[in-house]
Coordinates of C-alpha atoms in Angstrom, one line a residue:
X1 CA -33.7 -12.2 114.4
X2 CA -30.0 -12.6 115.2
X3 CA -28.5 -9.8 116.8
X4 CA -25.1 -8.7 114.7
X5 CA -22.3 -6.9 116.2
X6 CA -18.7 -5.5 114.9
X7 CA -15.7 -5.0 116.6
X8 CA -13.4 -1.8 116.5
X9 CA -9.6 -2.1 115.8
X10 CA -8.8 -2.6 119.4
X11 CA -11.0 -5.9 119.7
X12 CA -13.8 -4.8 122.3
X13 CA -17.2 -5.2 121.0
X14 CA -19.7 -2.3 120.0
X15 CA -21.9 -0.3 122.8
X16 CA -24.5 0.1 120.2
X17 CA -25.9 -3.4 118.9
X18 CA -28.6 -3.0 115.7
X19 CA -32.3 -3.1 117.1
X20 CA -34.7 -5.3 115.1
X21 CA -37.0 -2.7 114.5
X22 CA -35.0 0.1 113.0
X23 CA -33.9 -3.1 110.4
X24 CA -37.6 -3.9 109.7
X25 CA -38.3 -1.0 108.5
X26 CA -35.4 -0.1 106.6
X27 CA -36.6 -3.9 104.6
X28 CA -39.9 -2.3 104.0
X29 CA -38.8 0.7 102.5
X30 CA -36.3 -0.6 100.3
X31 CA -39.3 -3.2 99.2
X32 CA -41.2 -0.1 98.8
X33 CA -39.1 1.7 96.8
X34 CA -38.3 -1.3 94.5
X35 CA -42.0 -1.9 94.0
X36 CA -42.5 1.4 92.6
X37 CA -39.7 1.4 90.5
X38 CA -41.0 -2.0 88.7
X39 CA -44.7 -0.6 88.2
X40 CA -43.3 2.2 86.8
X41 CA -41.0 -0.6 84.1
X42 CA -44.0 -1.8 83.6
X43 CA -46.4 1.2 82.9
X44 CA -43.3 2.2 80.5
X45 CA -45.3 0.7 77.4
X46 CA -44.5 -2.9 78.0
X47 CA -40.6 -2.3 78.0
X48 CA -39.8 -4.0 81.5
X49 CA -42.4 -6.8 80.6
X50 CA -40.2 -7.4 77.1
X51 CA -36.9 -7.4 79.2
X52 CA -38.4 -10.0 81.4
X53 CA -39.3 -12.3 78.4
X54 CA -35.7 -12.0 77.2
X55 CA -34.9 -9.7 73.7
X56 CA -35.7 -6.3 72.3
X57 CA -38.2 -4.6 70.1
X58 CA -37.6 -4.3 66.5
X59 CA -39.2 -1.8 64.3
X60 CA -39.2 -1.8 60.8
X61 CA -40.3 0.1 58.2
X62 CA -42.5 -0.7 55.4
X63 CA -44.6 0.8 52.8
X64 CA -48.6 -0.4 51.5
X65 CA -50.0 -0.6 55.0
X66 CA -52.9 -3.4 54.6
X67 CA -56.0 -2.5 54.6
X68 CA -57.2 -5.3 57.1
X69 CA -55.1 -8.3 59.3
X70 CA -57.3 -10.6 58.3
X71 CA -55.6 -13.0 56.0
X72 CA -58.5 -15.2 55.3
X73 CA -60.7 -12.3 53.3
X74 CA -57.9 -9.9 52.6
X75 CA -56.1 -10.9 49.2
X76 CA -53.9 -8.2 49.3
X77 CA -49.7 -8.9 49.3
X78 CA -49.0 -6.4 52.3
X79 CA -50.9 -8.4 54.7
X80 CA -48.9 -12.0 53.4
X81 CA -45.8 -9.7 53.7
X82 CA -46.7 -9.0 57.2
X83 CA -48.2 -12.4 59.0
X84 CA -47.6 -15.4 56.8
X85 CA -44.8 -17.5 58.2
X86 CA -44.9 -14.6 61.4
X87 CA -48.1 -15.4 62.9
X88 CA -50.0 -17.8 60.5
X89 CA -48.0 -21.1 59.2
X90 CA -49.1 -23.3 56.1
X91 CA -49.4 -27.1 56.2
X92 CA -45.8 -26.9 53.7
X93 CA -43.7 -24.4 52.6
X94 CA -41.2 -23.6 50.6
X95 CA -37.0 -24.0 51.8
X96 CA -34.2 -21.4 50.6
X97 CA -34.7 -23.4 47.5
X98 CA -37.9 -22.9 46.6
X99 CA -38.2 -26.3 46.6
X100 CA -42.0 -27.8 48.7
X101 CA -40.9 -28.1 52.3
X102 CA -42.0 -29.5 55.7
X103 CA -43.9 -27.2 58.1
X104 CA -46.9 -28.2 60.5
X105 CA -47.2 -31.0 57.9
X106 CA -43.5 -33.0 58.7
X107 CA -43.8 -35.6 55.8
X108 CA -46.3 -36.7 53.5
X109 CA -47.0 -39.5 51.2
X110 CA -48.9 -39.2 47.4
X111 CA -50.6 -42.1 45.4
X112 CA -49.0 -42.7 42.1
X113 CA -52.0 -42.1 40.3
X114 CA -52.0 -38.3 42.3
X115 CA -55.4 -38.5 43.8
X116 CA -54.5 -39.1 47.3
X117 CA -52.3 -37.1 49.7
X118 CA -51.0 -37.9 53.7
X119 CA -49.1 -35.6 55.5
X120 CA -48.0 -36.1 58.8
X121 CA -48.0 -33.5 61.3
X122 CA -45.1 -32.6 63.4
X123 CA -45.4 -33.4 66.9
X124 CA -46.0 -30.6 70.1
X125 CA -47.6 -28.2 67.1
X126 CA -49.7 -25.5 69.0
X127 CA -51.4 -22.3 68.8
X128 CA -50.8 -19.3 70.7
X129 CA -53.4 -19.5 73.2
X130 CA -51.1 -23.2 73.8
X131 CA -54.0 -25.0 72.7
X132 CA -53.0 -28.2 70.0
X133 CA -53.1 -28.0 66.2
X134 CA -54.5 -31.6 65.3
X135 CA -55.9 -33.2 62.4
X136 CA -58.9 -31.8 63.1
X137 CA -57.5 -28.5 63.5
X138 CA -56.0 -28.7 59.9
X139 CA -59.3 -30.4 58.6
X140 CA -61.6 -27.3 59.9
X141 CA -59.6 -24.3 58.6
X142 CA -59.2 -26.3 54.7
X143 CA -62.8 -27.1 54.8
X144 CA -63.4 -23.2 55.8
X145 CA -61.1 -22.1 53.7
X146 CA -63.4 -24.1 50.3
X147 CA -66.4 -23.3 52.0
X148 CA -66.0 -19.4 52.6
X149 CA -63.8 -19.2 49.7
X150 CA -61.1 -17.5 51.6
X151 CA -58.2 -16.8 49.6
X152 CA -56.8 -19.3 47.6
X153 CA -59.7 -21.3 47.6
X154 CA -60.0 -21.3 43.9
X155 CA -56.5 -22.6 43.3
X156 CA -57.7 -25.8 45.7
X157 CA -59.2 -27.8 42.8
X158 CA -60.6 -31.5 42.5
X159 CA -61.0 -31.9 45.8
X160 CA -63.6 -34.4 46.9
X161 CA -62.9 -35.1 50.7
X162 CA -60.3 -33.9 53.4
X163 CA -60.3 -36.1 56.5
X164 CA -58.2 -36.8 59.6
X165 CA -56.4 -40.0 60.0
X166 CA -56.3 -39.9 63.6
X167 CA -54.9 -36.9 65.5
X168 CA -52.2 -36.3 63.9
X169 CA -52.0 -37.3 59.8
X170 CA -54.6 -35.5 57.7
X171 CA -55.5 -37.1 54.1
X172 CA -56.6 -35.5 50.8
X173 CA -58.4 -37.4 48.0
X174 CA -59.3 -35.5 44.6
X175 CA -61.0 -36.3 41.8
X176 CA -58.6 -35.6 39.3
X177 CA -54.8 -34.9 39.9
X178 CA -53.9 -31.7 40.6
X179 CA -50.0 -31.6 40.5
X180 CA -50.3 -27.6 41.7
X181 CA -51.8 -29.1 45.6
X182 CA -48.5 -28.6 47.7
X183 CA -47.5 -25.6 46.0
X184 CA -51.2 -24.4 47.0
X185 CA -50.8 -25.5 50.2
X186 CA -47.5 -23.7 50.7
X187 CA -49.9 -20.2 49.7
X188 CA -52.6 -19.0 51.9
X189 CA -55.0 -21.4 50.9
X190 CA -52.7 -23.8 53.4
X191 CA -53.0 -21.4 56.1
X192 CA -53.9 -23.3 59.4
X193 CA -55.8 -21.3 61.6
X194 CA -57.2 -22.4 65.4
X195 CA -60.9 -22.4 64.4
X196 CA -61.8 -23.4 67.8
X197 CA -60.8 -20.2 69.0
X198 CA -63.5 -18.2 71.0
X199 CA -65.6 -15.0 70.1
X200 CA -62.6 -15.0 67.2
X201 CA -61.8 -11.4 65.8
X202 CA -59.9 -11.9 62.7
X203 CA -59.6 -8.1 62.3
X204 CA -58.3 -7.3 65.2
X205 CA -56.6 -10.5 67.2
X206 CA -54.8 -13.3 65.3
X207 CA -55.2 -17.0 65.7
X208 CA -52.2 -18.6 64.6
X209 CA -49.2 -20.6 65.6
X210 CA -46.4 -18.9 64.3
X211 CA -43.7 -17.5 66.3
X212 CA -45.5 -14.3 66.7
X213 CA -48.7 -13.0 67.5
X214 CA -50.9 -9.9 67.2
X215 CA -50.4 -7.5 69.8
X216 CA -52.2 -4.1 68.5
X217 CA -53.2 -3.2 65.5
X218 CA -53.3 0.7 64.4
X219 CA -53.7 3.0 61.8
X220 CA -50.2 2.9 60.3
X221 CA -48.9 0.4 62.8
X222 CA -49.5 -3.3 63.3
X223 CA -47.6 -5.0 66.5
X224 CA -46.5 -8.4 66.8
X225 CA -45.3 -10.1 70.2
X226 CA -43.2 -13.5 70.6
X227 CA -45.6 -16.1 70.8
X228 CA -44.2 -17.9 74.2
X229 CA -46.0 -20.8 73.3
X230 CA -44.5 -21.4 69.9
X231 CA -43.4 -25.0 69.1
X232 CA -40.0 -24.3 67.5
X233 CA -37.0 -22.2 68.3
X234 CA -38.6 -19.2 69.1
X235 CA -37.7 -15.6 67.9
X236 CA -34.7 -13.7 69.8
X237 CA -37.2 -10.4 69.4
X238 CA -39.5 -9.8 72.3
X239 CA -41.8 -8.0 70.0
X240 CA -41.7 -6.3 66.4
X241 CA -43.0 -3.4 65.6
X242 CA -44.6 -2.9 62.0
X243 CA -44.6 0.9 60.6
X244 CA -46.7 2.0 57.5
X245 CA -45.4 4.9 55.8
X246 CA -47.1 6.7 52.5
X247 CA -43.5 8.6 52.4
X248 CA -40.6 6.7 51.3
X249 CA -38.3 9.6 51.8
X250 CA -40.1 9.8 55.3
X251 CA -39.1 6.2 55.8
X252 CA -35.7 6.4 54.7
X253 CA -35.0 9.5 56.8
X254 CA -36.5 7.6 60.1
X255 CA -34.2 5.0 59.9
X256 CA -30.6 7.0 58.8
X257 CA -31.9 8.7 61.9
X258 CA -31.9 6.0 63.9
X259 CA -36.1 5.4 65.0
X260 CA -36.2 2.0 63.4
X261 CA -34.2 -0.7 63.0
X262 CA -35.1 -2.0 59.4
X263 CA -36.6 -0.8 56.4
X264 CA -37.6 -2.1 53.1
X265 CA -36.9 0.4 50.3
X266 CA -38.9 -0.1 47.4
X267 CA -37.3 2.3 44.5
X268 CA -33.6 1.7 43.7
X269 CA -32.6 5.4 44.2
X270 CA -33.5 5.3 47.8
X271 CA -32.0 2.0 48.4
X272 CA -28.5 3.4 47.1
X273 CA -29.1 6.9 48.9
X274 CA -29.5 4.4 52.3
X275 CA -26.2 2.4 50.9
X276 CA -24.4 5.5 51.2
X277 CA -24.5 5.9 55.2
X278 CA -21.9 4.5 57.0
X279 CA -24.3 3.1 59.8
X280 CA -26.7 0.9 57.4
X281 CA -26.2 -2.0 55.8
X282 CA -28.6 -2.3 52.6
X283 CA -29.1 -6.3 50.4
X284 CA -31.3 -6.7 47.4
X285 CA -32.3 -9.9 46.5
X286 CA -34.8 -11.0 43.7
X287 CA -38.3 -10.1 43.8
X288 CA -41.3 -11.4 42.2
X289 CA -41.8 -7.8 40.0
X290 CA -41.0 -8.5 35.9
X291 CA -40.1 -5.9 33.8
X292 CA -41.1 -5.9 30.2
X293 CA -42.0 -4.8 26.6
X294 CA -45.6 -6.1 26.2
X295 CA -46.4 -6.8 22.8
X296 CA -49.8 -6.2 21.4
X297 CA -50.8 -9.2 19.5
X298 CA -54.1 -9.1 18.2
X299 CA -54.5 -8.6 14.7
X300 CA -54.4 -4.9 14.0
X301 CA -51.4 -4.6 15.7
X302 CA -47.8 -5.4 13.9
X303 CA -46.8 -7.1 16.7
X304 CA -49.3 -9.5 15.4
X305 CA -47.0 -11.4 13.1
X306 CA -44.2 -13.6 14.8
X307 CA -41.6 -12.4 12.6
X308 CA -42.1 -8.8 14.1
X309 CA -42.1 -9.7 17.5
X310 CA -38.8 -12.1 16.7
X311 CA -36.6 -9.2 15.1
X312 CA -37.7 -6.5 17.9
X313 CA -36.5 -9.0 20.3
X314 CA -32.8 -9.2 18.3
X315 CA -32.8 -5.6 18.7
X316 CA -33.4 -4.8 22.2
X317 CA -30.0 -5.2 24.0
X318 CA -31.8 -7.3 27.1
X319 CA -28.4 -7.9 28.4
X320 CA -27.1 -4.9 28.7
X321 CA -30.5 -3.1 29.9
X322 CA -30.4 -5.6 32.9
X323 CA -26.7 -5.0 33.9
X324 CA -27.2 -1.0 33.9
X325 CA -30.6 -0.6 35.2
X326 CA -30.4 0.2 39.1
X327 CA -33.7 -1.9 39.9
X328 CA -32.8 -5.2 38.0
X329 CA -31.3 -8.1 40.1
X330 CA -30.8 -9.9 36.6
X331 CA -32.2 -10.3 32.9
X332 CA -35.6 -12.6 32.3
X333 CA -36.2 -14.1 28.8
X334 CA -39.2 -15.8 29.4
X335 CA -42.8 -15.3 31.9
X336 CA -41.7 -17.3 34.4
X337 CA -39.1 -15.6 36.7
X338 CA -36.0 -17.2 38.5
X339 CA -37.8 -18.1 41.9
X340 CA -40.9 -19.8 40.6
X341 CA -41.7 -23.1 39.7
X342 CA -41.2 -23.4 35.8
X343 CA -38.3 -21.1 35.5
X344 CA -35.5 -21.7 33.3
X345 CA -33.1 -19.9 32.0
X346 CA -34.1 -18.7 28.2
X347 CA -31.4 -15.5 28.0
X348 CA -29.3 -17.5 24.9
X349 CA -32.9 -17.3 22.5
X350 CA -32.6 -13.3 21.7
X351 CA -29.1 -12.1 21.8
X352 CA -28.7 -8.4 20.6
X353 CA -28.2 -9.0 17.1
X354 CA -29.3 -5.5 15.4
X355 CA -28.1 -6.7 12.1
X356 CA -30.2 -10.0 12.6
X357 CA -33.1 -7.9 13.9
X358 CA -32.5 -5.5 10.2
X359 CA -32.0 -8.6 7.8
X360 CA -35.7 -10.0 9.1
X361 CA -36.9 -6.4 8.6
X362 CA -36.4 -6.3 5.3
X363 CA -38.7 -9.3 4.3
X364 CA -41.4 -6.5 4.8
X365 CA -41.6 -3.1 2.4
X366 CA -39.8 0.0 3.7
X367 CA -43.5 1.9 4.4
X368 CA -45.5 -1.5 5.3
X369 CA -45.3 -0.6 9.1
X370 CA -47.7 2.4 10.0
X371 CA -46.0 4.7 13.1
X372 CA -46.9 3.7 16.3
X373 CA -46.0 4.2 19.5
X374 CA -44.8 2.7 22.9
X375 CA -46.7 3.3 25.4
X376 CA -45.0 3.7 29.2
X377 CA -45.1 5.7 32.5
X378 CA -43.1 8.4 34.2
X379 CA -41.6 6.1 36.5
X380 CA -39.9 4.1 33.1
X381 CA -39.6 7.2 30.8
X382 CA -35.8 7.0 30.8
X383 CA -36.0 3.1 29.7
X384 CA -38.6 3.7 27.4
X385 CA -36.5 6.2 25.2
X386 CA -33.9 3.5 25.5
X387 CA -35.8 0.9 23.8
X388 CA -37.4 3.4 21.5
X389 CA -34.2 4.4 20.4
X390 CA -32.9 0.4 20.0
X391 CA -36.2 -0.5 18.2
X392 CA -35.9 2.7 15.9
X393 CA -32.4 1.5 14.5
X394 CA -34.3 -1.4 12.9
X395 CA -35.9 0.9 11.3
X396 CA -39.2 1.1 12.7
X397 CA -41.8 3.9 13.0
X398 CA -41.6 4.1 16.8
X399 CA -42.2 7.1 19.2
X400 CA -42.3 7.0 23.0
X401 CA -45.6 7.8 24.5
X402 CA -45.9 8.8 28.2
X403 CA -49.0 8.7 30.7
X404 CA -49.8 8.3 34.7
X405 CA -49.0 4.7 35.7
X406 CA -53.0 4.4 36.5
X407 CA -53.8 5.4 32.5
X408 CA -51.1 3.0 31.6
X409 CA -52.3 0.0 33.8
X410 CA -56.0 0.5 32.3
X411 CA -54.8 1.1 28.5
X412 CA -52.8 -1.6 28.9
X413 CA -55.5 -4.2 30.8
X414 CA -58.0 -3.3 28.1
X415 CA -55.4 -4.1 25.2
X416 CA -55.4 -0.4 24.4
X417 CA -51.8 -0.2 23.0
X418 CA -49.7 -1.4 20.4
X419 CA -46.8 -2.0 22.8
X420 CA -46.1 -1.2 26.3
X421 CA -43.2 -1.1 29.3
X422 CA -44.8 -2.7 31.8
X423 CA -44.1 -4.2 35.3
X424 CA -46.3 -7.7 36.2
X425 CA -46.1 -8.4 40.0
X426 CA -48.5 -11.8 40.5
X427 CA -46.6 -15.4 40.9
X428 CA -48.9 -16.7 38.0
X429 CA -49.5 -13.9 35.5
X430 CA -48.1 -16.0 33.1
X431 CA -51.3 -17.7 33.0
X432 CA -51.9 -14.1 30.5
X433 CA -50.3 -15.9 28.1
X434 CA -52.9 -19.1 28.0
X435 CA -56.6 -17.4 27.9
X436 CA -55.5 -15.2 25.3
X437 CA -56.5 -12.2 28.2
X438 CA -56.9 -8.5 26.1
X439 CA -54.2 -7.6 28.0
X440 CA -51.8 -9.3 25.7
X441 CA -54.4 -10.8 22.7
X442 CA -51.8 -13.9 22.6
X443 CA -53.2 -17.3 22.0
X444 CA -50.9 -19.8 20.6
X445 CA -52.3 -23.5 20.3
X446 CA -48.4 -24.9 21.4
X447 CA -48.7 -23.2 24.4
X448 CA -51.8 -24.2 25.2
X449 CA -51.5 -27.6 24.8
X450 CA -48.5 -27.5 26.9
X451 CA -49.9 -26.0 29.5
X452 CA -52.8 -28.2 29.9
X453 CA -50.0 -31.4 29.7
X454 CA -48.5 -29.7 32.6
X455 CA -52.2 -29.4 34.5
X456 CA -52.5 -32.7 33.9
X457 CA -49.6 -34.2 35.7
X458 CA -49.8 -35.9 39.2
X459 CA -47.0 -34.8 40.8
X460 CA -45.5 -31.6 41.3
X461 CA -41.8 -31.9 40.4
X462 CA -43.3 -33.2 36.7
X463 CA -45.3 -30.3 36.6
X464 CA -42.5 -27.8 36.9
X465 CA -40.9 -30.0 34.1
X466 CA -43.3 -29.5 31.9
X467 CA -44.1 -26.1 32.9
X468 CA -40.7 -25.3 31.7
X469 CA -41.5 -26.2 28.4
X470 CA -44.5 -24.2 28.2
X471 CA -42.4 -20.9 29.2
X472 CA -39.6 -22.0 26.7
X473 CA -42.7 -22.1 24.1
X474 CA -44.3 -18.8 24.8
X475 CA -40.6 -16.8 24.8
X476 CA -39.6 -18.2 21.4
X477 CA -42.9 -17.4 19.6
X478 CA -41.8 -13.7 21.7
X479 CA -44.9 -13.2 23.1
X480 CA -43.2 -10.4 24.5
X481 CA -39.8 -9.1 25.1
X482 CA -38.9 -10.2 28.5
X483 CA -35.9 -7.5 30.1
X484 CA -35.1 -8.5 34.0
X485 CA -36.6 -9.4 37.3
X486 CA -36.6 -6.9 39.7
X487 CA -34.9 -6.1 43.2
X488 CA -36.2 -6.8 46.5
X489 CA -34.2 -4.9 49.4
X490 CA -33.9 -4.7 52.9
X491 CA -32.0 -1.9 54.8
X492 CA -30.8 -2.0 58.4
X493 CA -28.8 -0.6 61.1
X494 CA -25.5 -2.1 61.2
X495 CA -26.1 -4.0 64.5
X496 CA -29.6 -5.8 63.4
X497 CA -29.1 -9.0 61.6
X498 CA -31.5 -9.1 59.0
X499 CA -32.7 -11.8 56.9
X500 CA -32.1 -12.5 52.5
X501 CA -34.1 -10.1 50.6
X502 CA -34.9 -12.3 48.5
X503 CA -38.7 -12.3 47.5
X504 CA -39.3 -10.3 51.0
X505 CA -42.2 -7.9 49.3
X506 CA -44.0 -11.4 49.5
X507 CA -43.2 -12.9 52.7
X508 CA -40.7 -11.1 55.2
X509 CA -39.7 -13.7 57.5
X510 CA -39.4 -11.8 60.8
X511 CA -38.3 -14.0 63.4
X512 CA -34.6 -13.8 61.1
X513 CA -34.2 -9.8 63.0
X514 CA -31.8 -10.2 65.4

């Protein structure tokens, strides 16, 4: 070691040089005392580890914890809110458009008679553990995915063979078109998983190659970790913490006070109770929830003649229930809402026309209709005297009646009702209005003849064509009276960039926090 020496102001060198040991084990001390200091980052529940991968942790709040992580058996939209597009990725997706996109699969190719399908994988594709997605890989988890009947399975129809084409283009051959494949294959039936994966936990691990990965999983807390070996841009967060709460108030309150970043309200009043703090930001954005007067159609109902049903829609003021009601993002005049496949816009058929609604009235006697009632929960009491009170003006013999949202749901599934405010929450319930379902007694031939035309289709851009048609059909024959599509929100601290809220009850695309 060199020896070092200073000199005082005068020039003459120092009587005292350093010694080598005293500087030894001054090093070793400091090393000490640095060593400590870092086991004790790193016992700090992962913090210092997360600072060395680069980002923060993210919490965010959410409500209907799932029941189980794995997404293969578990059907359930809490668990698609939570990992698909997070930690599991489909084959294609869908863009900001909700038009089919690229994902693990980067192009693909379709026969003109729809029976055959190529898709190309992206290059550098891995898992988590940084093993490859292949063809095989893809192969394996659809095959699973028939074979198990995971969920989705049912919607992958007429298939006859899936097969790799070398190691990276997979190829699907059906025996009959089915123009609904890549919209399938965007849903969790498209879900690649690594089935090579070793003593595999679904429950408990995940198996994946999305930007994050399954940490821990909890009661009431599931936590997701940047997946270091993910093949695109990855996430800015090192982690993201997932919080359950059975209390939305509780929810609200944790993040006004500042112990989680994001939130996603699910009633309107504490989304504008959130809007009011001067820290939060709060977006809404369309979700997949429909809100609606369900007629009764079978045959002892008067909702059973089309005329009824056509002057009850003239009479509800759709419009203006849409543009005063905190919860709607905007009016719906058909079953198909405004990001699905099939949806068009249908608001010109039933404009408020009470004297329209009174002039088709009167074709029938003044005591032909027999009092009835409409049939709703507490949650939409106050709309419910609304349309009670439009409806009423006609005149018809209409009362409001009220009951728990369980009693409604069953009454209504069972066809128990002469009409009902209801919301419908599943991508394709208006398949309801094809099998002629209790729920709504409906059967039109029209509708079921253009439904089948759009089934049999071999592409999926001329199925949404003609799936149009089909819900311009079933809201003219007012199957029901359609009212508005509901909100979607997402609330956050001022600083966190957070992504659309549109449709985020369905997928909440995490690696957006920022």
């Amino acid at each position: 070691m060199a020896e070092h020496s200073t000199r005082n102001s005068g020039g003459s060198q120092s009587k005292h040089p350093a010694r080598p040991w005293i500087v030894f084990l001054v090093i070793v001390a400091v090393l000490a005392t640095a060593a400590g200091a870092g086991w004790a980052f790193l016992r700090n529940d992962g913090g210092f580890i997360e600072e060395l991968r680069g980002g923060k942790n993210y919490s965010v709040g959410l409500l209907n914890e799932p029941t189980s992580i794995d997404v293969r058996t578990n059907s359930e939209r809490a668990v698609e809110q939570a990992l698909v597009g997070n930690v599991y990725q489909t084959l294609v997706t869908f863009n900001s458009e909700r038009a089919i996109s690229a994902n693990i699969a980067a192009r693909w190719t379709q026969s003109t008679d729809g029976l055959r399908y190529t898709f190309q994988l992206r290059d550098g594709v891995t898992f988590s553990d940084g093993t490859a997605l292949t063809a095989n890989s893809v192969v394996a988890s659809l095959q699973q995915t028939i074979s198990n009947n995971y969920v989705g399975a049912s919607d992958l129809t007429n298939i006859s063979k899936v097969e790799n084409v070398g190691d990276s283009a997979v190829a699907i051959t059906l025996s009959a078109p089915n123009p609904r494949l890549l919209e399938t294959l965007a849903g969790r039936a498209g879900i690649i998983y690594n089935t090579n994966a070793a003593n595999a936990d679904f429950t408990k691990h995940s198996y994946g190659s999305g930007p994050f990965e399954v940490s821990s999983v909890s009661k009431g807390e599931i936590k997701l970790t940047r997946n270091e070996h993910y093949w695109q841009s990855k996430p800015s967060a090192a982690s993201v913490t997932l919080k359950y709460f059975t209390d939305e108030s509780k929810m609200a309150s944790e993040l006004e006070n500042g112990d989680l970043d994001v939130a996603l309200p699910k009633s309107s009043n504490i989304a504008q109770q959130l809007g009011k703090s001067q820290s939060l930001t709060v977006t809404d954005g369309y979700s997949t929830r429909k809100t609606l007067l369900a007629f009764n159609n079978k045959q002892e109902s008067p909702f059973s003649d089309e005329q009824v049903r056509k002057f009850t829609r003239y009479a509800i003021n759709a419009a203006d229930i849409a543009k005063n009601t905190a919860d709607a993002k905007a009016q719906l005049s058909g079953p198909i809402s405004q990001l699905q496949p099939g949806y068009t816009d249908l608001n010109s058929l039933f404009p408020f026309d009470l004297n329209k609604a009174t002039y088709m009235r009167n074709y029938f006697y003044a005591d032909y209709f027999k009092q009835f009632t409409l049939l709703t929960d507490d949650a939409h009491k106050q709309l419910g005297q609304t349309l009670v009170d439009q409806i009423s003006a006609i005149p018809m013999p209409i009362s409001l009646e009220v009951v728990d949202s369980a009693t409604l749901a069953k009454r209504v599934d069972a066809g128990d009702y002469t009409c009902a405010l209801i919301d419908m929450d599943d991508p394709h319930d208006y398949t309801r209005f094809v099998d002629g379902s209790a729920m709504f007694g409906y059967v039109d031939g029209a509708a079921q003849e253009q439904y089948r035309k759009a089934l049999a289709q071999t592409d999926f851009k001329s199925y949404q064509e003609q799936l149009r048609e089909f819900d311009r059909i079933v809201s003219e024959n007012a199957a029901s009276a359609w009212l508005y599509t509901g909100k979607d929100y997402v609330a956050a601290q001022k600083s966190v960039h957070v992504p659309s809220a549109d449709l985020v009850s369905w997928r909440l695309p995490l690696d957006q926090i920022k």
